[in-house]
Tab-separated table of C-alpha atoms and ligand atoms in Angstrom:
chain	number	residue	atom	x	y	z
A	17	UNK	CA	102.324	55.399	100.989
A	18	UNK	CA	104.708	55.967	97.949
A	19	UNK	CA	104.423	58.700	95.749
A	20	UNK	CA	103.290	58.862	92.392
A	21	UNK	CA	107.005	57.871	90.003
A	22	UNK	CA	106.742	60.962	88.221
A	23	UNK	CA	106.089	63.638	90.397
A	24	UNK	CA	108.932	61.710	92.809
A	25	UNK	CA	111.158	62.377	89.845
A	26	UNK	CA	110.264	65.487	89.868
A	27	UNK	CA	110.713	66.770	93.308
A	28	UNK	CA	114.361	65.153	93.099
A	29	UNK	CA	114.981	67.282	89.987
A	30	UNK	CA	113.832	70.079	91.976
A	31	UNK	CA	116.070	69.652	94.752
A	32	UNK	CA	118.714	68.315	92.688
A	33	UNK	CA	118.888	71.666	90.453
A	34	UNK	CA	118.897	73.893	93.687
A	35	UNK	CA	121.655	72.075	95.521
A	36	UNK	CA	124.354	74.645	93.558
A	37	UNK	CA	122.395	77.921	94.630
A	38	UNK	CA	122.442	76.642	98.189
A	39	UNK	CA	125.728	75.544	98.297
A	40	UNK	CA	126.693	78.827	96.775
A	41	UNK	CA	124.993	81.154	98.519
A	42	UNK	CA	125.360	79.494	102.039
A	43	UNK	CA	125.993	82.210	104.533
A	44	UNK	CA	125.304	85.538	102.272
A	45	UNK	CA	122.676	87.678	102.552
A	46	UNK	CA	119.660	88.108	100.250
A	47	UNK	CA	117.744	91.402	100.974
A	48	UNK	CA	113.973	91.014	99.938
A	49	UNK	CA	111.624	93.921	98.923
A	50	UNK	CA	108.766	92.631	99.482
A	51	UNK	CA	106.209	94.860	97.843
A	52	UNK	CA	102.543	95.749	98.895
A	53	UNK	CA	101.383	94.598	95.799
A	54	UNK	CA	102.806	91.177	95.905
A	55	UNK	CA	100.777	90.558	99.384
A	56	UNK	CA	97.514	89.854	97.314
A	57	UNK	CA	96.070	86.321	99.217
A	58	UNK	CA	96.685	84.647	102.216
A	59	UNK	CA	97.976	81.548	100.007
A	60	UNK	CA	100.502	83.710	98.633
A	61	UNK	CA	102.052	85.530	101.816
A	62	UNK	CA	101.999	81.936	102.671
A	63	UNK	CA	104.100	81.040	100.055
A	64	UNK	CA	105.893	83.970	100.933
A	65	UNK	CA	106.717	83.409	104.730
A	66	UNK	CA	107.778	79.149	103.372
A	67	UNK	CA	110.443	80.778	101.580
A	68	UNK	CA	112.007	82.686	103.616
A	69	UNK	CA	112.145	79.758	106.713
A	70	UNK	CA	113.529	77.250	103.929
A	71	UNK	CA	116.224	80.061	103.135
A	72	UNK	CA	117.084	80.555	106.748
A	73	UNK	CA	117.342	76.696	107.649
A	74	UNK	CA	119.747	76.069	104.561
A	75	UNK	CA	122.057	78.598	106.006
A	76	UNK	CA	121.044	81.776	103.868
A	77	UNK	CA	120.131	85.180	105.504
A	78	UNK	CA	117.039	86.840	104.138
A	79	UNK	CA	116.671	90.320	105.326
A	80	UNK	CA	113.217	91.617	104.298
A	81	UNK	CA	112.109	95.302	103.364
A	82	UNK	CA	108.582	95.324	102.983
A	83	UNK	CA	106.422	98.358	101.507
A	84	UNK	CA	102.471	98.637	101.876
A	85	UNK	CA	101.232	101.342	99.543
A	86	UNK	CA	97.840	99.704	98.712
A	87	UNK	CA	97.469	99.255	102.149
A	88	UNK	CA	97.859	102.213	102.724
A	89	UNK	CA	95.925	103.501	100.087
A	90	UNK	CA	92.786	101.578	101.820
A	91	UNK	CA	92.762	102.869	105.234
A	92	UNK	CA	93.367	106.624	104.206
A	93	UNK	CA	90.483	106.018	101.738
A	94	UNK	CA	88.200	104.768	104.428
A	95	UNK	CA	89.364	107.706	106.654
A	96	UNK	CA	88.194	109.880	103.437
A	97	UNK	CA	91.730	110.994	102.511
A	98	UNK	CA	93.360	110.245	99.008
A	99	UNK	CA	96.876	110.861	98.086
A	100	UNK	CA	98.711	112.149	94.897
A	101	UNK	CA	101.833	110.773	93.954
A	102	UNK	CA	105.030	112.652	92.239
A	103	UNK	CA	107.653	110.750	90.432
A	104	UNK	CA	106.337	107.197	92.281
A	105	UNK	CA	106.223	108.635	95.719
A	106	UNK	CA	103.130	109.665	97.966
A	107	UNK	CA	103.084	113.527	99.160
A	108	UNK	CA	102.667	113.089	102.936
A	109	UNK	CA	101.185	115.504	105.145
A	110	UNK	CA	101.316	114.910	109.096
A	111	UNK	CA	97.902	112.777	109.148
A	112	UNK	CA	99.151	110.817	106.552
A	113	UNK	CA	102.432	110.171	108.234
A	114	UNK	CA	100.494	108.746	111.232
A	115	UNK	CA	98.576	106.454	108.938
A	116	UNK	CA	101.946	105.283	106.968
A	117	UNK	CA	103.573	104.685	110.533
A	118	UNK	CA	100.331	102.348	111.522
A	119	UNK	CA	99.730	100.542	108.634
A	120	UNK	CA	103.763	99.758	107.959
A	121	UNK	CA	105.010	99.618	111.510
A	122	UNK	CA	101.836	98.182	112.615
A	123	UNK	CA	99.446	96.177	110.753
A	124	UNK	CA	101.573	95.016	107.485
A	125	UNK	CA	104.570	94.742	109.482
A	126	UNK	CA	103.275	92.423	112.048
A	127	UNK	CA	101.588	90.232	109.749
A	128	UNK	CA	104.681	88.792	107.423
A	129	UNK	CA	106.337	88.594	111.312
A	130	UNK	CA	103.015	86.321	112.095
A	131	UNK	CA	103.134	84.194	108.801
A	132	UNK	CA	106.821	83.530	109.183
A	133	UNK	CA	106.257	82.596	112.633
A	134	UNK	CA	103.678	80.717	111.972
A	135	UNK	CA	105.553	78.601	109.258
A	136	UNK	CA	108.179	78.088	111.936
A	137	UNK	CA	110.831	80.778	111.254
A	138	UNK	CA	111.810	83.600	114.220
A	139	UNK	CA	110.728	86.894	112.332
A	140	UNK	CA	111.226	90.222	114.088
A	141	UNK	CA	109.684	93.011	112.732
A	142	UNK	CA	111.302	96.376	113.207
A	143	UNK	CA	110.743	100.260	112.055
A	144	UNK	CA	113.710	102.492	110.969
A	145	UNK	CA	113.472	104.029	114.266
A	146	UNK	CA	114.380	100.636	116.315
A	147	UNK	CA	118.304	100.303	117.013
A	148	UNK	CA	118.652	103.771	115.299
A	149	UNK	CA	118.225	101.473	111.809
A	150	UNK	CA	117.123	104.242	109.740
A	151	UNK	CA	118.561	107.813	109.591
A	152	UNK	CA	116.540	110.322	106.956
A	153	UNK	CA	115.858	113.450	106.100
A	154	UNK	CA	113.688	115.131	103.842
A	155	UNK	CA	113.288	114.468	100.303
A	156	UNK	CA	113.191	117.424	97.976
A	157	UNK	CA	112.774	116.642	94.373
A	158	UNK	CA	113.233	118.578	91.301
A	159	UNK	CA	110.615	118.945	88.500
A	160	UNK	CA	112.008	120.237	85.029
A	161	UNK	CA	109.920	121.368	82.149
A	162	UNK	CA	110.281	123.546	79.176
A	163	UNK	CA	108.481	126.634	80.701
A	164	UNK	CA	110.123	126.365	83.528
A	165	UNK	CA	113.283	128.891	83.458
A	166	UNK	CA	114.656	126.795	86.528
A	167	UNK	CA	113.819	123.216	88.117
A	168	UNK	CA	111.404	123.572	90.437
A	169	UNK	CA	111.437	122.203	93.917
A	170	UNK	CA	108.642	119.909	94.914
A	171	UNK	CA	107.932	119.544	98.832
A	172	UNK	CA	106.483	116.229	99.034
A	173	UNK	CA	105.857	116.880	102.980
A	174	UNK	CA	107.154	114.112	105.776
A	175	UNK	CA	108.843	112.100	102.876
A	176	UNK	CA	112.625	111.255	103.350
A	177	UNK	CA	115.571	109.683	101.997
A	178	UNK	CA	117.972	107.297	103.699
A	179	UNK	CA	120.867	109.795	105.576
A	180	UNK	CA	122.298	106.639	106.535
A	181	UNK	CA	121.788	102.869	107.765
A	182	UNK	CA	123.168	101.771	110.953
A	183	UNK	CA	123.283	97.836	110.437
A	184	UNK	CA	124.001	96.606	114.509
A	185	UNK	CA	120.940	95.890	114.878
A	186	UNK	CA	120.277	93.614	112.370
A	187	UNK	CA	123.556	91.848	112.407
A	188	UNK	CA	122.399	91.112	115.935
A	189	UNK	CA	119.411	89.494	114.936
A	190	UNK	CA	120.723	87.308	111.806
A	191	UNK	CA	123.300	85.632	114.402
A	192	UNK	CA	120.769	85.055	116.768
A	193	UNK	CA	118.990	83.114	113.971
A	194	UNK	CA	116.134	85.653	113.676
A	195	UNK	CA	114.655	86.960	110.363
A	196	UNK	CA	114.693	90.308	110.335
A	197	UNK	CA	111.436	92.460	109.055
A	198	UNK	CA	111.809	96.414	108.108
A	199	UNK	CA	109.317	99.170	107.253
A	200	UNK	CA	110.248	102.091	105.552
A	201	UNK	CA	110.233	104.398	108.047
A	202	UNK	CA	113.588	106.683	108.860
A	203	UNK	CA	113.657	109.070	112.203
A	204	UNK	CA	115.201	112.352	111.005
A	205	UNK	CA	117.928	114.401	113.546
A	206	UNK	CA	115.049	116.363	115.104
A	207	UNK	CA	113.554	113.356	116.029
A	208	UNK	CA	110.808	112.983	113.110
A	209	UNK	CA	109.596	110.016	111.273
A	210	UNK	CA	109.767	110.380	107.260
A	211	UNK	CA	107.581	108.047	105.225
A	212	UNK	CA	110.550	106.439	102.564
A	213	UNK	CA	109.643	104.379	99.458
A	214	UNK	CA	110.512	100.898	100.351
A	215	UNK	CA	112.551	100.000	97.252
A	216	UNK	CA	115.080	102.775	98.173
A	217	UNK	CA	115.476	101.590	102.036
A	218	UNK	CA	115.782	97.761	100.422
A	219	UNK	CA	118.649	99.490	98.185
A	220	UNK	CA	120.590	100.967	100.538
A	221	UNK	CA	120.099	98.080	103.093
A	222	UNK	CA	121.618	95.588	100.223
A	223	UNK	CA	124.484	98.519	99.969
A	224	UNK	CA	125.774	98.478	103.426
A	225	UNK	CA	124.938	94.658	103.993
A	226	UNK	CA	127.218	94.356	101.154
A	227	UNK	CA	124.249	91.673	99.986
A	228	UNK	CA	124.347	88.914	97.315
A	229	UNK	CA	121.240	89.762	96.057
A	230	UNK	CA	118.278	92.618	95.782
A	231	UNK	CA	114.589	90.752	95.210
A	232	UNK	CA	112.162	93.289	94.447
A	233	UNK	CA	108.923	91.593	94.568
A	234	UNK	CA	106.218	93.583	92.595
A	235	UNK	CA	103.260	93.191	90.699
A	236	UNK	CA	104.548	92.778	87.119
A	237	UNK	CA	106.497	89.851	85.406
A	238	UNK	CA	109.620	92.381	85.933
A	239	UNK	CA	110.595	95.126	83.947
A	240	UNK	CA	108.319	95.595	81.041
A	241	UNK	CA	109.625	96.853	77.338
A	242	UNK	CA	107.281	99.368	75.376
A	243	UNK	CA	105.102	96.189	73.488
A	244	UNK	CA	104.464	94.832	77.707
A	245	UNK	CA	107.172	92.328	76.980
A	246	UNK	CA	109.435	91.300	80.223
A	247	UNK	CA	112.838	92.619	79.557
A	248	UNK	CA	115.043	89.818	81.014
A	249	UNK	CA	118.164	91.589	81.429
A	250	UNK	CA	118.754	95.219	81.964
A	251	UNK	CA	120.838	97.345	79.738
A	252	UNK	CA	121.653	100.221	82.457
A	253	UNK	CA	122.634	102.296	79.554
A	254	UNK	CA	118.825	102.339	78.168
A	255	UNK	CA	117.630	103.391	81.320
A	256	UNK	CA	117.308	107.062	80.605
A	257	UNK	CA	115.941	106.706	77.267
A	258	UNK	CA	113.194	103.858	78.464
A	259	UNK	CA	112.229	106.787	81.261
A	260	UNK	CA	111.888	109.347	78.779
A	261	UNK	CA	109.969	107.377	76.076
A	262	UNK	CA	107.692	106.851	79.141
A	263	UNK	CA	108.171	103.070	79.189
A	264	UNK	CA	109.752	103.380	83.099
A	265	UNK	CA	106.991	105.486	84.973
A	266	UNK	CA	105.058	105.720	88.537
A	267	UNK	CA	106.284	102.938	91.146
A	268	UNK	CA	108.991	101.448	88.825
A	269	UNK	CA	110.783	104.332	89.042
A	270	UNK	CA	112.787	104.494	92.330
A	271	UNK	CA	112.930	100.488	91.936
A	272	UNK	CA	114.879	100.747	88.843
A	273	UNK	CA	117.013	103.928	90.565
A	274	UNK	CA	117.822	101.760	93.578
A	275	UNK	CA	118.560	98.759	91.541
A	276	UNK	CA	121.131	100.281	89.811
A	277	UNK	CA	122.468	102.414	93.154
A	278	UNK	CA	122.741	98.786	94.512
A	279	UNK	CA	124.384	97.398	91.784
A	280	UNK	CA	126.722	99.774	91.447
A	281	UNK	CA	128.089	99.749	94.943
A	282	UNK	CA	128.612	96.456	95.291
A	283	UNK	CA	125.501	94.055	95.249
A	284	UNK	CA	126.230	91.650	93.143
A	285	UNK	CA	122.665	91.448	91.268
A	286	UNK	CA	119.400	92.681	91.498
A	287	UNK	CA	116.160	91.104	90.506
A	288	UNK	CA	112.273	92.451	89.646
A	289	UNK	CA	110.455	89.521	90.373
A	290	UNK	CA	106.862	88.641	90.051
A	291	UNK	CA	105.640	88.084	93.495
A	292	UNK	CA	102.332	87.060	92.340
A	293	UNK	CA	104.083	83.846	91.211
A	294	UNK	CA	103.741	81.717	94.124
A	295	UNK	CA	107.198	81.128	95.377
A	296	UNK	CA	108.584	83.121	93.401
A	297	UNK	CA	111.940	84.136	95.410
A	298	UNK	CA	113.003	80.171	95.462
A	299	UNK	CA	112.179	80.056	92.028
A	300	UNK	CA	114.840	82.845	91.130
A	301	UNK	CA	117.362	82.075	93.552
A	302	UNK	CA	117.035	78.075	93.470
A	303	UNK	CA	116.920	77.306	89.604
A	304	UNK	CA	118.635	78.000	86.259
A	305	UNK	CA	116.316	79.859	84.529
A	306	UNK	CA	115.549	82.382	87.182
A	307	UNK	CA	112.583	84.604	86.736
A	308	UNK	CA	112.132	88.771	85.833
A	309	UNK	CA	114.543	91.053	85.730
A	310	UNK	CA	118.124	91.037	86.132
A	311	UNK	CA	120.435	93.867	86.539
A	312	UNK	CA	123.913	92.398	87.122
A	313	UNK	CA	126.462	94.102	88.943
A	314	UNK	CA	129.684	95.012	88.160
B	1	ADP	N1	108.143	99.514	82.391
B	1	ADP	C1	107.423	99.048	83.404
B	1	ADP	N2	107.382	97.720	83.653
B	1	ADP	C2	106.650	97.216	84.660
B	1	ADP	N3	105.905	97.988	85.501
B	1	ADP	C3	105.893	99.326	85.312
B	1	ADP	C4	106.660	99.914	84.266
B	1	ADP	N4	106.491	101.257	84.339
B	1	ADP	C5	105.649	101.500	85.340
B	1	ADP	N5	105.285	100.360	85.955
B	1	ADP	C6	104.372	100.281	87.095
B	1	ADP	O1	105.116	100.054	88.280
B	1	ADP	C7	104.311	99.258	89.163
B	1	ADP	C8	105.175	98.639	90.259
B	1	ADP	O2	105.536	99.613	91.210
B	1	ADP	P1	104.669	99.825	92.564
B	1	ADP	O3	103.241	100.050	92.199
B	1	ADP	O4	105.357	100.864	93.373
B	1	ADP	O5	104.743	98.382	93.183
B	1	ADP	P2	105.343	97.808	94.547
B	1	ADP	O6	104.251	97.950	95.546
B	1	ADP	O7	105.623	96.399	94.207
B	1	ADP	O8	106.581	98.596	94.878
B	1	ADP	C9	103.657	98.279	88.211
B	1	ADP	O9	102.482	97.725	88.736
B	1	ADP	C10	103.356	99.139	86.975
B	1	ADP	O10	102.080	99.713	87.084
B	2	X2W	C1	107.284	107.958	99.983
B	2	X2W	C2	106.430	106.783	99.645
B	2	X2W	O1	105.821	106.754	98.576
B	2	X2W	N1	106.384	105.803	100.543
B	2	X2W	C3	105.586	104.619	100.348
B	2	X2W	C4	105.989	103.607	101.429
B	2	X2W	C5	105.388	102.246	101.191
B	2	X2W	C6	105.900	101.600	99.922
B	2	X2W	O2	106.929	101.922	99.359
B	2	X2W	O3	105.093	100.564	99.519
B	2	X2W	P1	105.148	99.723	98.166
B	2	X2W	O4	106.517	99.137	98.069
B	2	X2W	O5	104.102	98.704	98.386
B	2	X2W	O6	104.860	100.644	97.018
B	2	X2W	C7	104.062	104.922	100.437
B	2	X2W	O7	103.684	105.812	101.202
B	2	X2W	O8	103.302	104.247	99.740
């Protein structure tokens, strides 16, 4: 059965216009965010789990950081808990942590490993704590105000930032062929698991992977300007000024930090992309317009 002329044409313009990117970025690694709010339908994790196979078998390395707030969100709810959020991240007490650990290093965790299985890739799904990945401690964060004579220190509980990454384990698994898939969850010195946001383990995972790109799959077109417009490229130096005029707020905040952190150590981009656009991670790396976001490196 022959297909239809035009949409032949098109699917050779389609591969035609991605043969660059692959031949470019053959062998490199692409570190994906992939964001709890971008895993809306099962035709979209679909889409999702196609990608990152088709990355693998043309010889590109897709690390994945995934987050799962929302989920999250839904089992504490149905255990009657609620959470309250400072500067983007969730304050977690010790029955929280327990719920972040089983809904990220359990249920979300297993299920991109299933779909990208399922599509035919070799996913293994990992915590911080496997292979000593993740090293944290705890994340103290300062809250400044007029009436305040001195920042004040916020105790958000068993939340951490990344001490440091030890990669062995996953260049282990990318030569083996696998697809490796990390939650955000760091084992401190005394042996404690820290809830992190995911965007800053994705960051410093594209740091010491020395990455090609950062993906940061959310639930907006990308970084949005005052009027809701998508900013297409980011000026880093009207980062501090968008934050205070309140245009960069809640979860965008540590995305945009990490971005830049990223950036600025050696990743050679990083992208907010819209991963409620189905395929949206060949669409950025594969053609010339891209989509979202960019924040270029140096
Ligand atoms: N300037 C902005 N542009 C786009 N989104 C923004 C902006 N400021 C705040 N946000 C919020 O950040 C959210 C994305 O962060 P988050 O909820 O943590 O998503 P994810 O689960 O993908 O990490 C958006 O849904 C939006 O509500
Ligand atoms: C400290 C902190 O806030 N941790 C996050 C970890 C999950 C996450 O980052 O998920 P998303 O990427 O889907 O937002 C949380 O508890 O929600």
């Amino acid at each position: 059965m022959s297909l239809p002329t035009e949409r032949a044409q098109t699917i050779a313009h389609v591969l035609i216009e991605a043969l660059p990117y692959i031949k470019r970025f053959q062998g490199k690694t692409m570190v994906i965010k992939y964001g709890g709010n971008a895993m809306v339908d099962a035709a979209l994790k679909e889409g999702f789990a196609r990608d990152m196979v088709l990355m693998k078998l043309v010889g590109i390395n897709p690390v994945i950081v995934h987050g799962g707030g929302p989920q999250i969100g839904s089992l504490l709810n149905r255990l009657g808990k609620t959470s309250e959020f400072v500067q983007g991240m969730r304050v977690t007490d010790a029955e929280t942590m327990d719920v972040v650990e089983m809904v990220l290093g359990g249920l979300v965790n297993k299920e991109i490993v299933n779909f990208i299985n399922r599509h035919g890739g070799a996913a293994v799904g990992l915590t911080g704590k496997d292979g000593d990945l993740i090293r944290a401690r705890k994340l103290l964060i300062t809250r400044d105000a007029p009436e305040l004579q001195a920042p004040e220190i916020i105790d958000l509980g068993h939340v951490g930032e990344v001490e440091s990454i030890d990669p062995a384990i996953i260049h282990m698994l990318t030569k083996g062929n696998f697809i490796p898939v990390i939650a955000p969850i760091g084992v401190g010195a005394d042996g404690h698991s820290y809830n992190i946001n995911a965007d800053l383990v994705a960051g410093k995972i594209a740091e010491v992977l020395r990455a090609e790109k950062l993906l940061l799959l959310t639930n907006t077109a990308g970084l949005l300007d005052a009027q809701g417009q998508l900013i297409p490229e980011l000026d880093v130096g009207r980062v501090q000024a968008l934050i205070d005029e309140g245009v960069i707020q809640g979860g965008m905040l540590p995305k945009i930090r990490c971005a830049i952190e990223a950036v600025q150590s050696g990743v050679k981009s990083a992208h907010i992309i819209d991963g409620r656009v189905e395929h949206a991670v060949m669409l950025d790396l594969f053609t010339d317009t891209g989509v979202g976001t960019l924040i270029r490196g140096r």
